[in-house]
Coordinates of C-alpha atoms in Angstrom, one line a residue:
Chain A
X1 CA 9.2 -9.1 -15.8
X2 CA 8.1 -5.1 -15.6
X3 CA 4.8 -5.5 -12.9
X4 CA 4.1 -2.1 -12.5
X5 CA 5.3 1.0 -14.5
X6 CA 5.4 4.4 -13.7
X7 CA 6.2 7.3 -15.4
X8 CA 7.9 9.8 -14.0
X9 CA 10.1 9.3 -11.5
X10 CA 10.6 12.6 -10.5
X11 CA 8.7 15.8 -11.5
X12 CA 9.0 19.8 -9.8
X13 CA 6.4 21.7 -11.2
X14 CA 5.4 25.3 -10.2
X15 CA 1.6 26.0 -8.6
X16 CA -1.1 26.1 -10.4
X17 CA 0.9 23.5 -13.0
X18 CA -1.0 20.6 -14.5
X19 CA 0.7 17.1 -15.2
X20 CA -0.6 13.5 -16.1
X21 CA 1.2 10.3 -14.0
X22 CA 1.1 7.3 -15.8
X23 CA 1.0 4.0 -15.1
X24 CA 1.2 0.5 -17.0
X25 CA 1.2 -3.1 -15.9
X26 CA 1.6 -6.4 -17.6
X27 CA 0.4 -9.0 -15.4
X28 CA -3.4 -8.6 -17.1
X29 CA -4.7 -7.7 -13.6
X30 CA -8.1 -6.1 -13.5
X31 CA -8.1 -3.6 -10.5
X32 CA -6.0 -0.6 -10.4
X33 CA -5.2 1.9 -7.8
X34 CA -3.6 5.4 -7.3
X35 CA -2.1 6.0 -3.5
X36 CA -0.4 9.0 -2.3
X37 CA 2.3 8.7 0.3
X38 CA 2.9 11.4 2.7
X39 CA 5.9 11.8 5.2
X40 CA 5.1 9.2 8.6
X41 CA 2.0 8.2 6.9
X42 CA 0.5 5.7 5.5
X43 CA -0.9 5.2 1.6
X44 CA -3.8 7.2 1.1
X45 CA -6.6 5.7 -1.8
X46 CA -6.8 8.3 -4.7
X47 CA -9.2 6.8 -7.4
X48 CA -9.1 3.2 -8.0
X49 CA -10.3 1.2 -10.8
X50 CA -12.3 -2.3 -10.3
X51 CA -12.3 -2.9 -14.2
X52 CA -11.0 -1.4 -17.4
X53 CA -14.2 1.5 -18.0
X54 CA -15.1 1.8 -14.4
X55 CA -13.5 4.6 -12.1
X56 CA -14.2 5.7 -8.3
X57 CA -13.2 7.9 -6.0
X58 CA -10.9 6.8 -2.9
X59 CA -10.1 8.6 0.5
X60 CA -8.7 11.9 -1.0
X61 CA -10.0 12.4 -5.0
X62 CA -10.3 16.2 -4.2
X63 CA -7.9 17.5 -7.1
X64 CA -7.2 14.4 -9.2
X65 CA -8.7 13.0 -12.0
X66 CA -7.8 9.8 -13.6
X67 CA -8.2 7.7 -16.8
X68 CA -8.2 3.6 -17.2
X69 CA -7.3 4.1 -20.9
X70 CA -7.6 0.3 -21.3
X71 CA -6.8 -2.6 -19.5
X72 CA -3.1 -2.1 -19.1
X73 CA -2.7 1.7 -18.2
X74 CA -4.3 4.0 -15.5
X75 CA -3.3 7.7 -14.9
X76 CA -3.4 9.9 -12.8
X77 CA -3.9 13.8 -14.0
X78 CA -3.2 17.2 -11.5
X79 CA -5.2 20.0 -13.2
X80 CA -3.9 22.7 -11.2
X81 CA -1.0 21.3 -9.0
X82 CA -1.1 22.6 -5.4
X83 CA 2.0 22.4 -2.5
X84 CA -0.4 20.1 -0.3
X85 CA 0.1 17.7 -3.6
X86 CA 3.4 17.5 -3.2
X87 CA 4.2 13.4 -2.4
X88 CA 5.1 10.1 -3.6
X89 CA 2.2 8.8 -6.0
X90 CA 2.0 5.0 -6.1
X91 CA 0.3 3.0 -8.6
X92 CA -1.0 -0.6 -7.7
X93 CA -2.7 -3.2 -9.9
X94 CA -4.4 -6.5 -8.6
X95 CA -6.0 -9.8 -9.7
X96 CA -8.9 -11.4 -9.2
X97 CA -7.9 -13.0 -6.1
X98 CA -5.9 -10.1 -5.5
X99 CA -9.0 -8.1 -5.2
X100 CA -10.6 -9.6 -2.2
X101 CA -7.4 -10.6 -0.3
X102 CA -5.9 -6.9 -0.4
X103 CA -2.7 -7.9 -2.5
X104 CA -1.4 -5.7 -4.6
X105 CA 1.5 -5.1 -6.5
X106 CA 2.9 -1.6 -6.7
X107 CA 5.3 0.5 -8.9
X108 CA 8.2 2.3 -7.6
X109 CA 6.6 5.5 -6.9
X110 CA 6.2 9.3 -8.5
X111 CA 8.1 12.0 -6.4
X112 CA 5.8 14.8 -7.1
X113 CA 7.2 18.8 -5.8
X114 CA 4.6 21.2 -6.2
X115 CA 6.5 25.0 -5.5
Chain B
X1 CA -13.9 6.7 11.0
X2 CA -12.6 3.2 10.5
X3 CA -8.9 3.1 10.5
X4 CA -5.9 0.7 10.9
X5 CA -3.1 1.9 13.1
X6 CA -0.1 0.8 14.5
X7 CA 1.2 0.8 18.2
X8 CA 5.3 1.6 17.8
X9 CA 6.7 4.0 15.2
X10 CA 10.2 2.8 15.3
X11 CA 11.5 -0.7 16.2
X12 CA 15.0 -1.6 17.0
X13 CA 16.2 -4.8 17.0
X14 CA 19.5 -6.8 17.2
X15 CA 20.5 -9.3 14.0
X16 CA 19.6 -12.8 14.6
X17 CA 17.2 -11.9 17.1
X18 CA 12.9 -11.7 16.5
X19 CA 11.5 -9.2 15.6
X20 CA 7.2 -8.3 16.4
X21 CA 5.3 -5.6 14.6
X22 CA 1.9 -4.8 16.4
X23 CA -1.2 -3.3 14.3
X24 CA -4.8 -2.3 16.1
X25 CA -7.3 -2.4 13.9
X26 CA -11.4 -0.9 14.3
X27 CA -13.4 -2.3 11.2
X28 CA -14.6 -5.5 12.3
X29 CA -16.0 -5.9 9.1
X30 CA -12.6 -6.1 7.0
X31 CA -12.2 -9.7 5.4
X32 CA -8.4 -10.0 5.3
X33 CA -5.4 -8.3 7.2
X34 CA -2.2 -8.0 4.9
X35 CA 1.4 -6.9 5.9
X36 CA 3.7 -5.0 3.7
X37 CA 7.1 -4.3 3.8
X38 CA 8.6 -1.3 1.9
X39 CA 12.4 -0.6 1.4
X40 CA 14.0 2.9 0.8
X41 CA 12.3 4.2 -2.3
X42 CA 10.6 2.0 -3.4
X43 CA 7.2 0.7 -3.9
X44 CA 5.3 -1.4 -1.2
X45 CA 5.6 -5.2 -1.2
X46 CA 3.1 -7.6 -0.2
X47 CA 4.9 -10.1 2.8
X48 CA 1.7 -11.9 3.8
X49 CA -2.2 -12.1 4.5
X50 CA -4.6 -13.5 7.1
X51 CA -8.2 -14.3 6.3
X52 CA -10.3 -13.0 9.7
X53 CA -11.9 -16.3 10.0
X54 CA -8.2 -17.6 10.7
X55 CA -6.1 -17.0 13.8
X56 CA -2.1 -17.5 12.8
X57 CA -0.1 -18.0 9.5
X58 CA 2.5 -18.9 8.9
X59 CA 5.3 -17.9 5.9
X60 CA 8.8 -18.1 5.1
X61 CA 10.3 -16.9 8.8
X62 CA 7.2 -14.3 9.0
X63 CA 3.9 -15.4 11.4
X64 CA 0.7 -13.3 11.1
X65 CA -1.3 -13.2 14.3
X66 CA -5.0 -12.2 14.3
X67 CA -6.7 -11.3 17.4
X68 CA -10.5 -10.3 16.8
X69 CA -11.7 -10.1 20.5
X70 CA -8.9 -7.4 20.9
X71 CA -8.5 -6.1 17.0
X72 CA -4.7 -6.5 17.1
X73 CA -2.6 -7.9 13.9
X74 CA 1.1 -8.4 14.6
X75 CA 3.4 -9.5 12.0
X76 CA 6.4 -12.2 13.7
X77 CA 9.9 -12.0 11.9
X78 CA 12.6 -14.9 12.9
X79 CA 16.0 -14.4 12.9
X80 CA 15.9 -11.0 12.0
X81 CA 18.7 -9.7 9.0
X82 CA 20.2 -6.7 8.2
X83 CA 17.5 -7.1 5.0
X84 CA 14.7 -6.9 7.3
X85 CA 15.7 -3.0 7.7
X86 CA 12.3 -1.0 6.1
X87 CA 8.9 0.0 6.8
X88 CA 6.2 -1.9 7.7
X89 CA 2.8 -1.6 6.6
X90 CA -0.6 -3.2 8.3
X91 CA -3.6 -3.2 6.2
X92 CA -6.8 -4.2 5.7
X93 CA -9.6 -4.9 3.1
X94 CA -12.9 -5.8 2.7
X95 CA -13.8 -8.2 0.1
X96 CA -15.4 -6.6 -2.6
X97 CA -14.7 -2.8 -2.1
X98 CA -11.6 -3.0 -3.6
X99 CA -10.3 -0.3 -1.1
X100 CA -7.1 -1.4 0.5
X101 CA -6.7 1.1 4.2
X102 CA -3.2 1.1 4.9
X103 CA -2.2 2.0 8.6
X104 CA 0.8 4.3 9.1
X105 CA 3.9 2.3 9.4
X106 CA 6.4 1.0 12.0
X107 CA 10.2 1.2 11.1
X108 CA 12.4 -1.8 11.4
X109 CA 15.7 -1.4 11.9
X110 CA 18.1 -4.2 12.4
X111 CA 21.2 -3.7 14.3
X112 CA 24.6 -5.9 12.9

């Protein structure tokens, strides 16, 4: 039982850079999410998607754009990588019930370094 | 803003013993509280939830209490184990929005 996929792990990339996170589930939830995790802080909403087509913006969009490519897979794309993007990306994915209670089920996190 | 934050940044306790997490919250409008627990490198796990029209819950040795009149979550661990040790997460959500606010995390650590 997979959940929630990410791919990569790991990345460096240099400033000015642009890469694409992805992210896969197989539990046929609905809702996805992108969070950003920064040392002593909490998760940070990116973009979030209610429904395969929809996209909106979270607490910090400035920077990322994303796709919901179909119901299963939602990425995350850096056009032009900066250092204050360097963090740990998480993806998240809920159900229907998930979606009003606040559970969510999360990857294992993209440890992004931006020189 | 709105924001969920938490009182204690570290928390030490001794094996065996209980262990409380305190949150303070500001959004009275939020419909649930959730707690999550999240191990060295690795994702966030949901532990449990509370819907604001409830006081306490109960799960497997975890207790959720809810106090509106104050805005204070606190997540109750018994018998505290050595696989207890991670971060711990408060957060909120309002039905509908589909925008989970996480506060900023207290670390558990359990001492053998």
């Amino acid at each position: 039982n997979a959940g929630v996929t990410q791919t990569p792990k790991f990345q460096v990339l240099k400033t000015g850079q642009s890469m694409t996170l992805q992210c896969a589930q197989d539990m046929n939830h609905n809702s996805m999410y992108w969070y950003r995790q920064d040392p002593g802080m909490g998760l940070r909403l990116i973009y979030y998607s209610a429904s395969e087509g929809t996209t909106d913006k979270g607490e910090v969009p400035n920077g990322y754009n994303v796709s919901r490519l179909n119901k299963r897979e939602f990425s995350l794309r850096l056009e032009s990588a900066a250092p204050s993007q360097t963090s740990v990306y998480f993806c998240a994915s809920s159900g229907a019930s998930g979606g009003a209670t606040g559970e969510l089920f999360f990857g294992e996190g993209s440890r992004l370094t931006v020189l | 803003g709105e924001s969920v934050g938490l009182h204690l940044p570290t928390l030490s306790v001794q094996e065996g013993d209980n262990s409380i997490i305190n949150c303070a919250y500001s959004n009275s409008a939020s419909d649930y509280f959730i707690w999550y627990k999240q191990e060295s490198g690795k994702g966030p796990q949901f532990i449990i939830d509370i819907r604001s029209n409830m006081d306490k819950r109960q799960g497997q040795r975890v207790t959720v209490l809810l106090n509106k009149t104050v805005k204070h979550l606190s997540l109750q661990i018994a018998a505290t184990q050595p696989g207890d040790s991670a971060v711990y997460f408060c957060a909120e959500n309002i039905r509908g929005y589909q925008k989970v606010t996480f506060g900023t995390g207290t670390k558990l650590q359990v001492i053998p």
